[in-house]
Tab-separated table of C-alpha atoms in Angstrom:
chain	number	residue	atom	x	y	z
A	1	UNK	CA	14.193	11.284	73.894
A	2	UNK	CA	14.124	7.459	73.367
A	3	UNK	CA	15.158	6.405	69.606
A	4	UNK	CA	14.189	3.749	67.909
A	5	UNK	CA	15.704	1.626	64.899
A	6	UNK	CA	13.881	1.621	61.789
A	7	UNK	CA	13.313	-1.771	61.640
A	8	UNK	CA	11.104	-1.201	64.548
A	9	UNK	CA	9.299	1.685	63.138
A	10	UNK	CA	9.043	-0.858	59.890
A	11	UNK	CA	7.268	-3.244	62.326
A	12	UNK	CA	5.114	-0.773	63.805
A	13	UNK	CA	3.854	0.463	60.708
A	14	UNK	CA	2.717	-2.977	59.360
A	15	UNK	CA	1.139	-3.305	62.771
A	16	UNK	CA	-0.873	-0.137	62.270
A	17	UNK	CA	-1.464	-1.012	58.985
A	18	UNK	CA	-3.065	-4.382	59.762
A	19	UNK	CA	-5.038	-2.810	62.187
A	20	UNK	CA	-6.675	0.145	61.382
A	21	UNK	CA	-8.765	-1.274	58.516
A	22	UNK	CA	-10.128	-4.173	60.529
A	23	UNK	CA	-11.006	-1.307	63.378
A	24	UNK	CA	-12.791	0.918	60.445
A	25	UNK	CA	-14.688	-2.462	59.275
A	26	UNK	CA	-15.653	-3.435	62.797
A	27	UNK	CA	-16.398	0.094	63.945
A	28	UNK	CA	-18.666	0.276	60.519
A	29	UNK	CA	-20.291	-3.445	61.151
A	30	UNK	CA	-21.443	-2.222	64.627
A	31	UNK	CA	-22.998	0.637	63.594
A	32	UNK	CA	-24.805	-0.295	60.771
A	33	UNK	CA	-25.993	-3.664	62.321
A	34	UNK	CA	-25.438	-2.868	66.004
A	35	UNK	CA	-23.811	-6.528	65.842
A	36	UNK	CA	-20.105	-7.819	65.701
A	37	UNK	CA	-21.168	-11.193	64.405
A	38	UNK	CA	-20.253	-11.677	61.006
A	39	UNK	CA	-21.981	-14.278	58.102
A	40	UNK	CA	-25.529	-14.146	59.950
A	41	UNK	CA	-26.393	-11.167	58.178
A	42	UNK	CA	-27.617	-10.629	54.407
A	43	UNK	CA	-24.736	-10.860	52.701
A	44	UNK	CA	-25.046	-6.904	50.984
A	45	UNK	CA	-24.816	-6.015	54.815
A	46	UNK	CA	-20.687	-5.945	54.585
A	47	UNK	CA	-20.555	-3.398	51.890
A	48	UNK	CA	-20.176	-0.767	53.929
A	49	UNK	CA	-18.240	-2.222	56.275
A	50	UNK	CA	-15.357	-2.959	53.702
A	51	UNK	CA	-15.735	0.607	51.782
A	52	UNK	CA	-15.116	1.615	55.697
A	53	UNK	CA	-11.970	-0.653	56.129
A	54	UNK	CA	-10.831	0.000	52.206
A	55	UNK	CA	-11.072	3.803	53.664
A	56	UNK	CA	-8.822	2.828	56.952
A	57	UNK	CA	-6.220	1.289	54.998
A	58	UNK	CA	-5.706	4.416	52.733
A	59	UNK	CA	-5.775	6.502	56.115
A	60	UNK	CA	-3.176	3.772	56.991
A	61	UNK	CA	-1.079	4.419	54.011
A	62	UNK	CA	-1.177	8.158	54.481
A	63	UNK	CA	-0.659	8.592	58.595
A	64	UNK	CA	2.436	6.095	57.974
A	65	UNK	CA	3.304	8.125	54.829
A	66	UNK	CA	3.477	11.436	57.055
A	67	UNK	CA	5.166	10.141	59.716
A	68	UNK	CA	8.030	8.325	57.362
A	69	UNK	CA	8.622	11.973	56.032
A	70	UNK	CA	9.075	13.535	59.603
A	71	UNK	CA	11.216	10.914	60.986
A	72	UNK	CA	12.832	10.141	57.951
A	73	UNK	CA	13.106	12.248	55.143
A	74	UNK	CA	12.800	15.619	56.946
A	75	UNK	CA	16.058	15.085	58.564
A	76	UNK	CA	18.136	13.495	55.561
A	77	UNK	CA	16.655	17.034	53.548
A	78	UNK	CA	18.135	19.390	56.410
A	79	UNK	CA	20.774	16.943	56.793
A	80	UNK	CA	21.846	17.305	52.438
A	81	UNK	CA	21.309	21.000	53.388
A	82	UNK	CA	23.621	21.115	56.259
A	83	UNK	CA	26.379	19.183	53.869
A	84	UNK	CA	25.902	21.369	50.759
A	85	UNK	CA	26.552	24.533	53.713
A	86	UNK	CA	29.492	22.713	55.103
A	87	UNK	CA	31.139	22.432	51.428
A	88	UNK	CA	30.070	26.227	50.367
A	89	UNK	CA	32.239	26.781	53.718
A	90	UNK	CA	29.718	27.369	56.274
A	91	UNK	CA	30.149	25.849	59.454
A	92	UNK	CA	27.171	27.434	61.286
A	93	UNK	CA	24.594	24.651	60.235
A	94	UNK	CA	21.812	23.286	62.043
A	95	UNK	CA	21.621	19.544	62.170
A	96	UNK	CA	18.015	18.231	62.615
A	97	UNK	CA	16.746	16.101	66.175
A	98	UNK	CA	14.944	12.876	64.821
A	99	UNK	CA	14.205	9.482	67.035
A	100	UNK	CA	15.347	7.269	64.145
A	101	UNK	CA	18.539	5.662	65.698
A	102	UNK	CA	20.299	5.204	62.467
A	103	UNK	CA	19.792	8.745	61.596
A	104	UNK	CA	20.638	9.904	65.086
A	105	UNK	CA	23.882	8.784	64.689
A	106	UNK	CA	24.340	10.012	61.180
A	107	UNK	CA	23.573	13.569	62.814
A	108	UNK	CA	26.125	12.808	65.767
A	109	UNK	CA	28.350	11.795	63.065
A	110	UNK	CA	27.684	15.120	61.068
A	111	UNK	CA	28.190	17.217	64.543
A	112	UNK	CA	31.198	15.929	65.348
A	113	UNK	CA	32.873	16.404	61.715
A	114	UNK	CA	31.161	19.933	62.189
A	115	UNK	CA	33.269	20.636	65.636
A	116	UNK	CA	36.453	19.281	63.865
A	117	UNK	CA	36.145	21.635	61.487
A	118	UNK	CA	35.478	24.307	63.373
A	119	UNK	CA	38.470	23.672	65.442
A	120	UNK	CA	40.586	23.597	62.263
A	121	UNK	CA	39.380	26.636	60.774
A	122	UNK	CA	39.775	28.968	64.388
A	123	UNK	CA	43.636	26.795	64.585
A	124	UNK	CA	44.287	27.788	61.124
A	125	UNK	CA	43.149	31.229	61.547
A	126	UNK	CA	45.257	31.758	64.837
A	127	UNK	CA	47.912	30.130	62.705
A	128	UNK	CA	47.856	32.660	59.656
A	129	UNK	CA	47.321	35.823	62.265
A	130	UNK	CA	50.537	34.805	64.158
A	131	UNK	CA	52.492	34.072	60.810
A	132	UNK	CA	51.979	37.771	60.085
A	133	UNK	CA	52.361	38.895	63.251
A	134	UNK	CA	55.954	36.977	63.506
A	135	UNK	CA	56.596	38.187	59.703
A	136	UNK	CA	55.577	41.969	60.388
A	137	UNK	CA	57.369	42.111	64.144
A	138	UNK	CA	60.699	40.391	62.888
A	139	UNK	CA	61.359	42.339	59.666
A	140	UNK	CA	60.279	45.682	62.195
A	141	UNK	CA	63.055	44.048	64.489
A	142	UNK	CA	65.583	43.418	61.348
A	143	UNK	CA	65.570	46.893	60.165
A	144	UNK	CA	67.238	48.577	63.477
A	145	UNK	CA	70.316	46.547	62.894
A	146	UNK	CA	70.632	46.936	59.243
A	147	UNK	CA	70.013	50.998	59.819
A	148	UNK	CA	72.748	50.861	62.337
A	149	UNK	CA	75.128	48.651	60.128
A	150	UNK	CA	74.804	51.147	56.559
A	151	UNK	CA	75.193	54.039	59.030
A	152	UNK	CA	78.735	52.953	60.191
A	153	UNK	CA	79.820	51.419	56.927
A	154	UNK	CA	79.186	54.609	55.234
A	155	UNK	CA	81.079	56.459	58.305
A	156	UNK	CA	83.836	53.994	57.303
A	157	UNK	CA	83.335	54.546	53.487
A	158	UNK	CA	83.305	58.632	54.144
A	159	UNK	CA	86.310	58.807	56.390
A	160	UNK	CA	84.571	59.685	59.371
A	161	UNK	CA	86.196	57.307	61.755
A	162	UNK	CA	89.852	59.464	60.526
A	163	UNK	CA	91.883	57.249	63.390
A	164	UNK	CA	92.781	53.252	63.671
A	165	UNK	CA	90.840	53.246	66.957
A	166	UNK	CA	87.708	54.838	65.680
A	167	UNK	CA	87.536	52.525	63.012
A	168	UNK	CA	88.402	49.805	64.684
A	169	UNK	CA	85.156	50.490	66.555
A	170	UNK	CA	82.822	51.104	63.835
A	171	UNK	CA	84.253	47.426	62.854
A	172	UNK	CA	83.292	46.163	66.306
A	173	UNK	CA	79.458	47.634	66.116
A	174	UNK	CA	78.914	46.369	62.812
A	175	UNK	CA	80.264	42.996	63.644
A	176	UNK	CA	77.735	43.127	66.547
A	177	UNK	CA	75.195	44.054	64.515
A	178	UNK	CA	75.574	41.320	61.591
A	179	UNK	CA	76.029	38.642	64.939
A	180	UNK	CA	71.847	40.319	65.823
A	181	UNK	CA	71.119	39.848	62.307
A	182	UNK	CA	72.042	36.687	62.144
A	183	UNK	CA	70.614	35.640	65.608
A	184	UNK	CA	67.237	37.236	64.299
A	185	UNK	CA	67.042	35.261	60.556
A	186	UNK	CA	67.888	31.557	62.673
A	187	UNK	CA	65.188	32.511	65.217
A	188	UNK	CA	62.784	33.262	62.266
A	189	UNK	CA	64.306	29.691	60.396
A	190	UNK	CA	64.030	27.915	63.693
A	191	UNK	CA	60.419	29.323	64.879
A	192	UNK	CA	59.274	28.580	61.440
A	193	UNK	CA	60.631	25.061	60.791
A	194	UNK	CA	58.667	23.995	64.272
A	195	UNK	CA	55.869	25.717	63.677
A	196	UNK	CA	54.841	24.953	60.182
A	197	UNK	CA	56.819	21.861	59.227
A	198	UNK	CA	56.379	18.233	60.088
A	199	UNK	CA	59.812	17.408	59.380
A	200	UNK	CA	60.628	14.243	61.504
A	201	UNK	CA	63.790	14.906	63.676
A	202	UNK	CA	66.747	13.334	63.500
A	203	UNK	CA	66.340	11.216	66.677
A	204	UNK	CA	69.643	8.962	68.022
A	205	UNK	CA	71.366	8.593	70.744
A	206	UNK	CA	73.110	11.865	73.136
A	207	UNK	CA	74.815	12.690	75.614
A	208	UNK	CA	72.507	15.900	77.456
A	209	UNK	CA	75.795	16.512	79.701
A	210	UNK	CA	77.772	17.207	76.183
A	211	UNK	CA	74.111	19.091	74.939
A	212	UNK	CA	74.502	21.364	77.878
A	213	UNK	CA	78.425	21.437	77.716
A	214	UNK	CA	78.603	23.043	74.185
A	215	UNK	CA	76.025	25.399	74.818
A	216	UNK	CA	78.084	26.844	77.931
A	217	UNK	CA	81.031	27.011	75.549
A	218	UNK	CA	79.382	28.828	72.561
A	219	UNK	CA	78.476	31.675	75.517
A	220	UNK	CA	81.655	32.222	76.748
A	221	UNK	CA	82.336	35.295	75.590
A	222	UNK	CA	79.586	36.996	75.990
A	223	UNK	CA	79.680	35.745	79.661
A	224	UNK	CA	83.481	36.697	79.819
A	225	UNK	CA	82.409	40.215	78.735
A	226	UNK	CA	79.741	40.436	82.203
A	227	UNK	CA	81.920	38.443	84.264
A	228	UNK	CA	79.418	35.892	84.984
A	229	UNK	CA	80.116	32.699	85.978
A	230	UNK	CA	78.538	30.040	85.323
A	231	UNK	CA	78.137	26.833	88.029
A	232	UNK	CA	77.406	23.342	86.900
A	233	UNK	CA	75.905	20.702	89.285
A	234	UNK	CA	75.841	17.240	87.192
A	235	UNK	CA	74.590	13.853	88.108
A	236	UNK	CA	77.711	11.149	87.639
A	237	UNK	CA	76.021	9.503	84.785
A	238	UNK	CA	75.784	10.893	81.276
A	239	UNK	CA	72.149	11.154	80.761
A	240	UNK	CA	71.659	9.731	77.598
A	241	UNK	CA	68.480	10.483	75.534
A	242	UNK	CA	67.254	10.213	72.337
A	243	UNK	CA	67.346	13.691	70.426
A	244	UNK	CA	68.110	15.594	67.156
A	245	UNK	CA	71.278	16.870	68.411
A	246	UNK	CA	71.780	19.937	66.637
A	247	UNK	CA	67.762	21.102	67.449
A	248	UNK	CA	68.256	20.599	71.203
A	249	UNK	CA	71.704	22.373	71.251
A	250	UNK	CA	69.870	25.357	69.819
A	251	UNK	CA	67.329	25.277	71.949
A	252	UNK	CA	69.878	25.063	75.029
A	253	UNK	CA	71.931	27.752	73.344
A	254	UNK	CA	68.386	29.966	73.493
A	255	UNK	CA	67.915	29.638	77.347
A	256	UNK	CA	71.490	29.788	78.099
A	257	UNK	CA	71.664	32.927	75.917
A	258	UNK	CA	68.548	33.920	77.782
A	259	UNK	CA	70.062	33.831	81.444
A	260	UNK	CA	73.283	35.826	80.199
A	261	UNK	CA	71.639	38.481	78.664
A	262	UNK	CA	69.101	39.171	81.490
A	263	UNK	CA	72.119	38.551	84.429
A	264	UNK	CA	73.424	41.651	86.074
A	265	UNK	CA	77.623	42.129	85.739
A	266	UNK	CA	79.522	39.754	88.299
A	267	UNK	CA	76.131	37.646	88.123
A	268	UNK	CA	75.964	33.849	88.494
A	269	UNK	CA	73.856	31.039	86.491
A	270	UNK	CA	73.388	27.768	87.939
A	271	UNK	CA	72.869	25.000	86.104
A	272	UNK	CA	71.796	21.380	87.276
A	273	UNK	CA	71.216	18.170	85.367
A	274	UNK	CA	69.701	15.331	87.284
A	275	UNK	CA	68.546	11.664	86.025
A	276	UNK	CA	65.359	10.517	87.857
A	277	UNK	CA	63.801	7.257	86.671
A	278	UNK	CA	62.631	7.665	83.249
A	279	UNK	CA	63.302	11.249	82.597
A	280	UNK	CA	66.604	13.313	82.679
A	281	UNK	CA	65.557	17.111	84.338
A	282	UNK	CA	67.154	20.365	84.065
A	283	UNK	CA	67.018	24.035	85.924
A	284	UNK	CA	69.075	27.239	84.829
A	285	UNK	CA	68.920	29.391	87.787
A	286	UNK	CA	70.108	32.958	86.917
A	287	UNK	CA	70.891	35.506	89.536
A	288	UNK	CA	68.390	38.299	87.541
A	289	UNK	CA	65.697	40.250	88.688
A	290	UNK	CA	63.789	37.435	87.704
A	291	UNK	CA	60.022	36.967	86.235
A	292	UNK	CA	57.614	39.285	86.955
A	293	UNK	CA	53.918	37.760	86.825
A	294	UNK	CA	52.721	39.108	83.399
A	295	UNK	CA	56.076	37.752	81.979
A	296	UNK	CA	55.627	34.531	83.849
A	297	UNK	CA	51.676	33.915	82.509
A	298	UNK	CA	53.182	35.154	78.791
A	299	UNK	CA	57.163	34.521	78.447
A	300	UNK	CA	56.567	31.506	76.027
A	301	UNK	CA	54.425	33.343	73.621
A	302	UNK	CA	56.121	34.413	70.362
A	303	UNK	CA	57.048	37.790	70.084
A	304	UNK	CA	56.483	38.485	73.821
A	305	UNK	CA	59.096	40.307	75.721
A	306	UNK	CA	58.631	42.486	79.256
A	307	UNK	CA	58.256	45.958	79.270
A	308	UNK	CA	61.614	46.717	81.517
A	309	UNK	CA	63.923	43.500	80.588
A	310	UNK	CA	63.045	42.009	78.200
A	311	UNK	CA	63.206	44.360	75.303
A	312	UNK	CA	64.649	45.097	71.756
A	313	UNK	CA	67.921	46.638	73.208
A	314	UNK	CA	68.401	43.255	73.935
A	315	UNK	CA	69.013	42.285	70.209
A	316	UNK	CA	66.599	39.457	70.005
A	317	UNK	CA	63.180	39.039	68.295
A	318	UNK	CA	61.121	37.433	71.324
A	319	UNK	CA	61.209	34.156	70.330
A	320	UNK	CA	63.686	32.191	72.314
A	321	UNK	CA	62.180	31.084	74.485
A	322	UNK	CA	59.147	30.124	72.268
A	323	UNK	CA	62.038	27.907	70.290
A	324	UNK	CA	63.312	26.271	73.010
A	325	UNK	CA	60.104	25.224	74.309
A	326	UNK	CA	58.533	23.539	70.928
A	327	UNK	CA	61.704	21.734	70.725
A	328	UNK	CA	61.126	20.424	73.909
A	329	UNK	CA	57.951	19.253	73.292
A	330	UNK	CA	58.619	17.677	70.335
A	331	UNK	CA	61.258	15.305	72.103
A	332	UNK	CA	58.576	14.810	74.230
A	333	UNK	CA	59.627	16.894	77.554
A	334	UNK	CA	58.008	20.346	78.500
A	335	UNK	CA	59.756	23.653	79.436
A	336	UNK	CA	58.519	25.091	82.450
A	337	UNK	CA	59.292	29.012	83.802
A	338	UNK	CA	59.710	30.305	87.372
A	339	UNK	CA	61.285	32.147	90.196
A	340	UNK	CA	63.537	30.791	92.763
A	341	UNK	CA	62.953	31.429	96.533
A	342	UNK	CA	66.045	32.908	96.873
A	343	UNK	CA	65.974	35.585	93.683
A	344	UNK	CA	66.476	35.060	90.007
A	345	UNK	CA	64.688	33.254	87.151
A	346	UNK	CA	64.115	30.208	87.060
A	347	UNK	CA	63.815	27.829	83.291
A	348	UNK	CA	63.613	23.758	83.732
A	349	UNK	CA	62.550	20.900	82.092
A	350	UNK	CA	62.592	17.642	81.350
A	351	UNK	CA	63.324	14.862	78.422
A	352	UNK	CA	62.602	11.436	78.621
A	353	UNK	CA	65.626	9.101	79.147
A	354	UNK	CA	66.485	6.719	76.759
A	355	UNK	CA	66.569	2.813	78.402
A	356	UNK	CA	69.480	1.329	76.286
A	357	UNK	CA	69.018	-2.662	76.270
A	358	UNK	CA	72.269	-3.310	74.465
A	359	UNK	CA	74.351	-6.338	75.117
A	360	UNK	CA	77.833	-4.890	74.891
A	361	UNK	CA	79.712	-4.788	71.665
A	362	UNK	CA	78.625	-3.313	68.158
């Protein structure tokens, strides 16, 4: 449908305007004096003629009037309407078709607010279903632990554990089970500080290699434990980027901590770092069963965990992995998941490198 400015239809009208009279008084000359010639004729002979074109003027004035309200004021009406539904919270509105340009692209202007807003409302709604969702499944998830923890302390408190070695290991479970408490209430901080808050991060400078190097470290015992060991394959250089520290060594810590709990006794974990251009990359190849392909459409999704691996026993909430891959976005990388051709999962990614253009000295 072609559309047209209203200065045009302005132009129009005073053309029809002009017009349609002098076609009434012409039309009403010929008829009454079968002649177009005027001022050779009595002079009464025009009466009619100009009650005819006084008659096409007001049929002027009201054909223009009509068509003013249905390209004009029709729309603006459904348009107010559509608004006044849009502010009572209704975002199934109706926006009028007109061939008025201006108005056209008030109306496109309407429509796309209209999208926008329905795109917020359905984000915010997924939003608010997954923060109770991730509220409900992590204080389900928080209460095995504490169960487990009163029950041995009030073995200890009662006497059960009567020898040094049984209560030795009711102090070993429920230092286990305060360590899963506390992994579960920094996975809730964590998931919740990247998912809700637009706190800038505390972007300088780092070392990946050292990143990578403390996570390793903070696992050793929990590797010692399986006898896994873990092989590193660095590039010479020490990949610097530009990160919040202390966020990207949690988010290491999450897929390292991944790899060890889902790698079999006497296991192995690779891990390589390579700088390629702009961007530093990363794999952590465990020797696991690996992903199957439900996890591997759904391992990043909070909350999500396999039915045979990837489970409660484990002692984490489900949302490692979720953590480690919005703090990878938000330094700008992405977090990919996979099996290798040879066995075993497969997690990599990638940050962008930082291109330091310093001239030596501070």
């Amino acid at each position: 449908m072609r559309k047209l400015r209203i200065r045009t239809y302005s132009l129009l009208s005073l053309l029809f305007l002009s017009l349609l009279p002098w076609v009434f008084f012409v039309a009403t000359l010929f008829i009454t004096t079968h002649s177009v010639q005027l001022g050779v004729e009595r002079q009464d002979s025009y009466r009619i003629p100009m009650i005819a074109a006084f008659a096409g003027l007001l049929l002027a004035f009201f054909m223009i009037g009509l068509q003013m309200r249905r390209l004009l004021l029709v729309p603006l009406e459904r348009m107010g309407q559509a608004a006044r539904q849009i502010a009572a919270g209704d975002l199934d509105v109706q926006l009028p078709q007109t061939t008025v340009k201006e108005i056209a692209e008030v109306r496109d202007g309407f429509e796309v607010m209209v999208n926008g807003l329905q795109i917020s409302y359905r984000k915010q709604a997924d939003l608010e279903e997954e923060r109770r969702f991730v509220i409900a499944a992590v204080a389900h998830d928080l209460r095995t632990p504490l169960f487990a923890l009163r029950g041995y302390l009030d073995g200890l408190e009662q006497g059960i554990a009567k020898t040094p070695e049984q209560a030795a290991k009711y102090v070993a479970v429920c230092k286990e089970k305060s360590m899963q408490l506390d992994r579960l209430v920094e996975d809730l901080f964590t998931f919740t500080r990247m998912e809700y808050q637009e706190d800038e991060l505390a972007m300088r400078g780092a070392s990946f290699h050292e990143i990578v190097q403390k996570s390793i470290d903070s696992l050793k015992l929990q590797s010692q434990q399986k006898q896994i060991t873990f092989v590193t394959a660095f590039t010479p250089n020490d990949c610097v980027i530009q990160a919040d520290a202390h966020l990207l060594e949690r988010a290491m810590n999450n897929l390292l901590d991944n790899a060890v709990r889902y790698t079999p006794v006497h296991g192995r974990i690779m891990i390589e770092i390579c700088s390629k251009k702009d961007r530093v990359s990363f794999a952590i190849h465990d020797s696991g069963q690996g992903f199957s392909q439900d996890e591997l459409n759904r391992v990043f999704e909070p909350l999500y965990r396999g039915e045979q691996s990837r489970n409660r026993a484990t002692g984490g909430a489900g949302l490692g992995l979720t953590i480690s891959k919005r703090i990878i976005q938000r330094h700008g990388g992405e977090l990919t998941a996979g099996n290798h051709p040879s066995g075993g999962a497969v997690l990599s990614g990638w940050f962008p490198a930082e291109h330091e253009e310093r001239e030596g000295g501070a």
